[in-house]
GROMACS .gro file of C-alpha atoms in nm:
model
  323
    1MET     CA    1   0.000   0.000   0.000
    2GLY     CA    2   0.287   0.236   0.080
    3TYR     CA    3   0.430   0.178  -0.267
    4VAL     CA    4   0.097   0.271  -0.431
    5LEU     CA    5   0.046   0.583  -0.216
    6ASN     CA    6   0.400   0.700  -0.285
    7ARG     CA    7   0.346   0.670  -0.660
    8LEU     CA    8   0.010   0.850  -0.636
    9MET     CA    9   0.164   1.143  -0.447
   10GLN     CA   10   0.444   1.168  -0.703
   11GLY     CA   11   0.188   1.174  -0.984
   12LEU     CA   12  -0.018   1.449  -0.821
   13LEU     CA   13   0.296   1.658  -0.766
   14VAL     CA   14   0.393   1.622  -1.133
   15ILE     CA   15   0.044   1.731  -1.244
   16ALA     CA   16   0.053   2.037  -1.015
   17VAL     CA   17   0.397   2.149  -1.138
   18MET     CA   18   0.309   2.091  -1.502
   19ALA     CA   19  -0.016   2.287  -1.465
   20VAL     CA   20   0.187   2.596  -1.373
   21LEU     CA   21   0.445   2.545  -1.648
   22VAL     CA   22   0.186   2.473  -1.918
   23PHE     CA   23  -0.034   2.770  -1.832
   24VAL     CA   24   0.255   3.017  -1.812
   25GLY     CA   25   0.415   2.876  -2.127
   26VAL     CA   26   0.098   2.901  -2.336
   27TYR     CA   27   0.031   3.250  -2.200
   28ALA     CA   28   0.374   3.362  -2.326
   29ILE     CA   29   0.340   3.245  -2.689
   30GLY     CA   30   0.127   3.536  -2.809
   31ASN     CA   31  -0.196   3.731  -2.789
   32PRO     CA   32  -0.494   3.534  -2.926
   33VAL     CA   33  -0.695   3.853  -2.973
   34ASP     CA   34  -0.467   3.951  -3.262
   35MET     CA   35  -0.559   3.624  -3.436
   36LEU     CA   36  -0.930   3.612  -3.358
   37ILE     CA   37  -1.049   3.966  -3.420
   38SER     CA   38  -1.072   4.156  -3.747
   39PRO     CA   39  -0.794   4.408  -3.821
   40GLU     CA   40  -1.068   4.664  -3.891
   41ALA     CA   41  -1.213   4.632  -3.539
   42ASP     CA   42  -1.211   4.948  -3.329
   43GLN     CA   43  -1.069   4.976  -2.979
   44ALA     CA   44  -1.406   4.923  -2.813
   45GLU     CA   45  -1.456   4.590  -2.991
   46ILE     CA   46  -1.104   4.480  -2.903
   47GLU     CA   47  -1.153   4.562  -2.534
   48ALA     CA   48  -1.492   4.389  -2.529
   49THR     CA   49  -1.336   4.075  -2.678
   50ILE     CA   50  -1.054   4.081  -2.422
   51VAL     CA   51  -1.306   4.107  -2.136
   52ARG     CA   52  -1.526   3.831  -2.283
   53MET     CA   53  -1.229   3.595  -2.303
   54GLY     CA   54  -1.118   3.681  -1.951
   55LEU     CA   55  -0.782   3.808  -2.077
   56ASP     CA   56  -0.816   4.141  -1.896
   57LYS     CA   57  -0.728   3.978  -1.563
   58PRO     CA   58  -0.373   3.934  -1.430
   59LEU     CA   59  -0.197   3.607  -1.512
   60TRP     CA   60  -0.217   3.474  -1.155
   61GLN     CA   61  -0.592   3.539  -1.145
   62GLN     CA   62  -0.642   3.366  -1.482
   63PHE     CA   63  -0.446   3.070  -1.348
   64LEU     CA   64  -0.655   3.045  -1.031
   65THR     CA   65  -0.970   3.059  -1.243
   66PHE     CA   66  -0.830   2.781  -1.459
   67VAL     CA   67  -0.743   2.566  -1.154
   68GLY     CA   68  -1.088   2.619  -1.005
   69GLY     CA   69  -1.250   2.513  -1.330
   70ALA     CA   70  -1.011   2.218  -1.371
   71LEU     CA   71  -1.111   2.081  -1.029
   72ARG     CA   72  -1.471   2.077  -1.159
   73GLY     CA   73  -1.366   1.911  -1.486
   74ASP     CA   74  -1.382   2.237  -1.685
   75LEU     CA   75  -1.058   2.324  -1.866
   76GLY     CA   76  -1.200   2.629  -2.041
   77THR     CA   77  -1.399   2.719  -2.350
   78SER     CA   78  -1.246   2.729  -2.697
   79PHE     CA   79  -1.201   3.078  -2.840
   80ILE     CA   80  -1.265   2.947  -3.193
   81TYR     CA   81  -1.543   2.691  -3.154
   82ASN     CA   82  -1.706   2.844  -2.842
   83GLU     CA   83  -1.737   2.493  -2.697
   84PRO     CA   84  -1.577   2.335  -2.390
   85ALA     CA   85  -1.218   2.244  -2.475
   86VAL     CA   86  -1.247   1.904  -2.308
   87ARG     CA   87  -1.550   1.816  -2.520
   88LEU     CA   88  -1.367   1.909  -2.841
   89ILE     CA   89  -1.074   1.687  -2.745
   90LEU     CA   90  -1.284   1.393  -2.626
   91GLU     CA   91  -1.490   1.399  -2.947
   92ARG     CA   92  -1.170   1.338  -3.145
   93PHE     CA   93  -0.996   1.119  -2.888
   94PRO     CA   94  -1.147   0.782  -2.996
   95ALA     CA   95  -0.995   0.820  -3.344
   96THR     CA   96  -0.648   0.888  -3.201
   97LEU     CA   97  -0.684   0.615  -2.937
   98GLU     CA   98  -0.787   0.364  -3.201
   99LEU     CA   99  -0.484   0.451  -3.412
  100ALA     CA  100  -0.249   0.436  -3.113
  101LEU     CA  101  -0.381   0.100  -2.991
  102ALA     CA  102  -0.346  -0.051  -3.337
  103ALA     CA  103   0.013   0.076  -3.367
  104ILE     CA  104   0.118  -0.045  -3.021
  105LEU     CA  105  -0.049  -0.384  -3.075
  106MET     CA  106   0.146  -0.426  -3.400
  107ALA     CA  107   0.468  -0.325  -3.224
  108ILE     CA  108   0.412  -0.585  -2.950
  109LEU     CA  109   0.304  -0.873  -3.173
  110ILE     CA  110   0.585  -0.816  -3.423
  111GLY     CA  111   0.861  -0.659  -3.216
  112ILE     CA  112   0.881  -0.896  -2.919
  113PRO     CA  113   0.909  -1.224  -3.117
  114LEU     CA  114   1.161  -1.071  -3.358
  115GLY     CA  115   1.360  -0.922  -3.070
  116VAL     CA  116   1.371  -1.257  -2.889
  117ILE     CA  117   1.489  -1.432  -3.206
  118ALA     CA  118   1.757  -1.168  -3.259
  119GLY     CA  119   1.865  -1.206  -2.896
  120LEU     CA  120   1.883  -1.584  -2.906
  121LYS     CA  121   2.075  -1.589  -3.235
  122PRO     CA  122   2.263  -1.256  -3.248
  123ASP     CA  123   2.527  -1.377  -3.493
  124GLY     CA  124   2.296  -1.574  -3.721
  125LEU     CA  125   2.146  -1.457  -4.047
  126ALA     CA  126   1.804  -1.411  -3.888
  127GLY     CA  127   1.940  -1.199  -3.603
  128ARG     CA  128   2.146  -0.976  -3.831
  129SER     CA  129   1.860  -0.931  -4.077
  130ILE     CA  130   1.616  -0.837  -3.800
  131MET     CA  131   1.852  -0.575  -3.658
  132THR     CA  132   1.914  -0.429  -4.005
  133VAL     CA  133   1.540  -0.389  -4.058
  134SER     CA  134   1.504  -0.228  -3.714
  135ILE     CA  135   1.769   0.029  -3.804
  136LEU     CA  136   1.568   0.120  -4.113
  137GLY     CA  137   1.260   0.162  -3.896
  138PHE     CA  138   1.449   0.411  -3.680
  139SER     CA  139   1.603   0.598  -3.972
  140LEU     CA  140   1.315   0.660  -4.214
  141PRO     CA  141   1.109   0.977  -4.149
  142THR     CA  142   0.747   0.906  -4.057
  143PHE     CA  143   0.601   1.159  -4.299
  144TRP     CA  144   0.807   1.023  -4.593
  145VAL     CA  145   0.710   0.663  -4.519
  146GLY     CA  146   0.347   0.770  -4.494
  147MET     CA  147   0.356   0.939  -4.833
  148MET     CA  148   0.526   0.634  -4.986
  149PHE     CA  149   0.254   0.411  -4.840
  150ILE     CA  150  -0.012   0.628  -4.999
  151MET     CA  151   0.170   0.636  -5.332
  152VAL     CA  152   0.229   0.259  -5.349
  153PHE     CA  153  -0.068   0.095  -5.178
  154ALA     CA  154  -0.340   0.354  -5.243
  155VAL     CA  155  -0.251   0.527  -5.571
  156ASN     CA  156  -0.054   0.268  -5.770
  157LEU     CA  157  -0.194  -0.062  -5.642
  158GLY     CA  158  -0.531   0.063  -5.521
  159TRP     CA  159  -0.537  -0.193  -5.239
  160LEU     CA  160  -0.618   0.045  -4.954
  161PRO     CA  161  -0.778   0.390  -4.913
  162SER     CA  162  -0.537   0.679  -4.882
  163THR     CA  163  -0.694   0.910  -4.626
  164GLY     CA  164  -0.979   0.948  -4.380
  165ARG     CA  165  -1.120   0.721  -4.113
  166GLY     CA  166  -1.386   0.530  -4.303
  167GLU     CA  167  -1.718   0.396  -4.179
  168THR     CA  168  -1.772   0.384  -3.802
  169VAL     CA  169  -2.015   0.213  -3.567
  170GLU     CA  170  -2.121   0.329  -3.221
  171VAL     CA  171  -2.044   0.108  -2.922
  172LEU     CA  172  -2.127   0.233  -2.570
  173GLY     CA  173  -2.163   0.586  -2.702
  174VAL     CA  174  -1.822   0.587  -2.876
  175ARG     CA  175  -1.771   0.557  -3.250
  176TRP     CA  176  -1.508   0.304  -3.367
  177SER     CA  177  -1.392   0.232  -3.720
  178PHE     CA  178  -1.205  -0.098  -3.671
  179LEU     CA  179  -1.538  -0.280  -3.631
  180THR     CA  180  -1.629  -0.224  -3.997
  181ALA     CA  181  -1.451  -0.354  -4.306
  182ASP     CA  182  -1.427  -0.004  -4.455
  183GLY     CA  183  -1.299   0.145  -4.131
  184LEU     CA  184  -1.043  -0.132  -4.088
  185ALA     CA  185  -0.915  -0.075  -4.442
  186HIS     CA  186  -0.871   0.296  -4.365
  187LEU     CA  187  -0.689   0.210  -4.041
  188VAL     CA  188  -0.420  -0.015  -4.191
  189LEU     CA  189  -0.187   0.238  -4.356
  190PRO     CA  190  -0.174   0.501  -4.078
  191ALA     CA  191  -0.143   0.232  -3.810
  192VAL     CA  192   0.146   0.058  -3.987
  193ASN     CA  193   0.312   0.394  -4.050
  194LEU     CA  194   0.284   0.485  -3.683
  195ALA     CA  195   0.396   0.138  -3.571
  196LEU     CA  196   0.723   0.126  -3.769
  197PHE     CA  197   0.934   0.326  -3.524
  198LYS     CA  198   0.774   0.162  -3.220
  199THR     CA  199   0.828  -0.187  -3.362
  200SER     CA  200   1.196  -0.110  -3.419
  201LEU     CA  201   1.224   0.014  -3.061
  202VAL     CA  202   1.056  -0.298  -2.920
  203ILE     CA  203   1.284  -0.522  -3.127
  204ARG     CA  204   1.595  -0.360  -2.981
  205LEU     CA  205   1.458  -0.364  -2.625
  206ALA     CA  206   1.352  -0.729  -2.652
  207ARG     CA  207   1.689  -0.825  -2.799
  208ALA     CA  208   1.880  -0.645  -2.523
  209GLY     CA  209   1.657  -0.800  -2.256
  210THR     CA  210   1.699  -1.146  -2.404
  211ARG     CA  211   2.078  -1.113  -2.418
  212GLU     CA  212   2.086  -1.000  -2.055
  213VAL     CA  213   1.851  -1.266  -1.917
  214ILE     CA  214   1.974  -1.564  -2.120
  215GLY     CA  215   2.301  -1.578  -1.927
  216GLN     CA  216   2.145  -1.570  -1.580
  217ASP     CA  217   2.191  -1.864  -1.342
  218TYR     CA  218   1.821  -1.952  -1.325
  219ILE     CA  219   1.813  -1.997  -1.704
  220LYS     CA  220   2.117  -2.223  -1.688
  221PHE     CA  221   1.958  -2.417  -1.402
  222ALA     CA  222   1.631  -2.459  -1.594
  223ARG     CA  223   1.821  -2.596  -1.891
  224ALA     CA  224   2.028  -2.822  -1.667
  225LYS     CA  225   1.705  -2.972  -1.532
  226GLY     CA  226   1.624  -3.079  -1.886
  227LEU     CA  227   1.328  -2.847  -1.937
  228PRO     CA  228   1.222  -2.800  -2.301
  229GLU     CA  229   1.377  -2.493  -2.463
  230THR     CA  230   1.030  -2.357  -2.541
  231ARG     CA  231   0.937  -2.369  -2.172
  232VAL     CA  232   1.265  -2.207  -2.071
  233ILE     CA  233   1.201  -1.918  -2.310
  234LEU     CA  234   0.827  -1.867  -2.251
  235VAL     CA  235   0.816  -1.925  -1.874
  236HIS     CA  236   1.155  -1.838  -1.730
  237MET     CA  237   1.308  -1.591  -1.976
  238LEU     CA  238   1.016  -1.397  -2.123
  239LYS     CA  239   0.874  -1.278  -1.789
  240ASN     CA  240   1.205  -1.130  -1.677
  241MET     CA  241   1.306  -0.974  -2.007
  242MET     CA  242   0.963  -0.807  -2.034
  243ILE     CA  243   1.026  -0.569  -1.742
  244PRO     CA  244   1.213  -0.298  -1.941
  245VAL     CA  245   0.990  -0.360  -2.244
  246VAL     CA  246   0.672  -0.297  -2.040
  247THR     CA  247   0.821   0.015  -1.884
  248VAL     CA  248   0.913   0.171  -2.218
  249LEU     CA  249   0.597   0.055  -2.396
  250GLY     CA  250   0.380   0.231  -2.141
  251LEU     CA  251   0.551   0.563  -2.202
  252GLU     CA  252   0.562   0.502  -2.576
  253PHE     CA  253   0.186   0.442  -2.580
  254GLY     CA  254   0.139   0.780  -2.417
  255SER     CA  255   0.365   0.944  -2.674
  256VAL     CA  256   0.174   0.777  -2.960
  257VAL     CA  257  -0.158   0.906  -2.828
  258ALA     CA  258  -0.024   1.253  -2.758
  259PHE     CA  259   0.202   1.309  -3.057
  260ALA     CA  260   0.053   1.124  -3.354
  261VAL     CA  261   0.024   1.462  -3.526
  262VAL     CA  262   0.244   1.380  -3.826
  263THR     CA  263   0.066   1.056  -3.911
  264GLU     CA  264  -0.277   1.211  -3.860
  265THR     CA  265  -0.181   1.500  -4.088
  266VAL     CA  266  -0.040   1.280  -4.367
  267PHE     CA  267  -0.342   1.047  -4.369
  268ALA     CA  268  -0.603   1.315  -4.284
  269TRP     CA  269  -0.697   1.110  -3.978
  270PRO     CA  270  -0.958   1.306  -3.776
  271GLY     CA  271  -0.789   1.280  -3.437
  272ILE     CA  272  -0.677   1.527  -3.174
  273GLY     CA  273  -0.357   1.605  -3.365
  274LYS     CA  274  -0.549   1.795  -3.631
  275LEU     CA  275  -0.735   1.989  -3.361
  276LEU     CA  276  -0.406   2.076  -3.191
  277ILE     CA  277  -0.253   2.214  -3.511
  278ALA     CA  278  -0.559   2.435  -3.574
  279SER     CA  279  -0.553   2.556  -3.213
  280ILE     CA  280  -0.184   2.647  -3.229
  281VAL     CA  281  -0.231   2.836  -3.556
  282HIS     CA  282  -0.514   3.044  -3.405
  283LEU     CA  283  -0.362   3.062  -3.052
  284ASP     CA  284  -0.670   2.897  -2.905
  285ARG     CA  285  -0.527   2.891  -2.553
  286PRO     CA  286  -0.799   2.689  -2.375
  287VAL     CA  287  -0.773   2.402  -2.623
  288ILE     CA  288  -0.390   2.403  -2.617
  289VAL     CA  289  -0.381   2.408  -2.235
  290ALA     CA  290  -0.652   2.140  -2.210
  291TYR     CA  291  -0.468   1.920  -2.459
  292LEU     CA  292  -0.135   1.955  -2.279
  293MET     CA  293  -0.289   1.895  -1.934
  294LEU     CA  294  -0.477   1.588  -2.053
  295THR     CA  295  -0.150   1.467  -2.206
  296VAL     CA  296   0.028   1.516  -1.873
  297MET     CA  297  -0.246   1.327  -1.689
  298LEU     CA  298  -0.230   1.051  -1.950
  299PHE     CA  299   0.146   1.010  -1.903
  300VAL     CA  300   0.114   1.018  -1.524
  301SER     CA  301  -0.163   0.756  -1.532
  302ILE     CA  302   0.030   0.530  -1.769
  303ASN     CA  303   0.347   0.568  -1.563
  304PHE     CA  304   0.150   0.474  -1.250
  305LEU     CA  305   0.010   0.162  -1.418
  306VAL     CA  306   0.355   0.070  -1.547
  307ASP     CA  307   0.493   0.100  -1.193
  308LEU     CA  308   0.221  -0.136  -1.069
  309ILE     CA  309   0.293  -0.387  -1.347
  310TYR     CA  310   0.665  -0.353  -1.277
  311ALA     CA  311   0.602  -0.436  -0.910
  312ILE     CA  312   0.396  -0.741  -1.008
  313LEU     CA  313   0.664  -0.869  -1.245
  314ASP     CA  314   0.944  -0.802  -0.996
  315PRO     CA  315   0.837  -0.824  -0.626
  316ARG     CA  316   1.179  -0.688  -0.525
  317VAL     CA  317   1.052  -0.343  -0.624
  318ARG     CA  318   0.778  -0.356  -0.358
  319ARG     CA  319   1.016  -0.485  -0.092
  320LYS     CA  320   1.272  -0.215  -0.173
  321GLU     CA  321   1.005   0.057  -0.149
  322ALA     CA  322   0.880  -0.082   0.183
  323ALA     CA  323   1.232  -0.082   0.322
   0.00000   0.00000   0.00000
């Protein structure tokens, strides 16, 4: 219990500090009134707009108003859309979440087996080939790969649609596209594009973990007992080499959700990345602040869950914290 409470307190402290930094940082990037009001507007109209947006108050007072609203679940109202910023983000969040889950799932299903193979046979043809491919995944720019995917698979071959999300169905009040054939076809290219870098990362992590664990005494003992190699790998090795992989994958999932802007832009995927770009262009402070704060809370939550999983996989973590 002490381990859990300690992690919760750390998470709350991070959120509080980031709230101050995010609000002050967004406040410093420019005056949204210059972007949102007509150049022909007179001084009276400008002052009325400033008052309506609450920008006439000192920074500290604006921040306290923001904190008070945030505690009630209100992160402000968009200057552009005149709708709650949280609602605008949550309306687009399922599309981004769907894309991120598909990319991470591909990275896990492809990256871990390939990484284990490369770790077990580092000097073999398979191991060298896998690591060469992973280097390519790290090196190629996401936007260029995305455009090549569109050119080859959508334009030249006509196998898959190039842009958009496709047909969706509503489940529990949320619209998902992967449940329809058309939506799944639209999901393939952006998901693969987003998964390339993550898959390469998982391959290298899994390989490093395999190389580290394979020489441990308990692996040698399991083999000396005559256990099948498959059991040694799946039961004794995989659990221990997964600890760093799980830790990094949790943070990488947060980064995929928060920063899938390039992929969403290339494939015209209607997620929160597109909303963020529009908000930055027009200096829509409430949406930018809401997006960044939700991103912070997402990372804190994922990090907390990763810590719990880490403690389950390695009980020594709990004992060390208790001591």
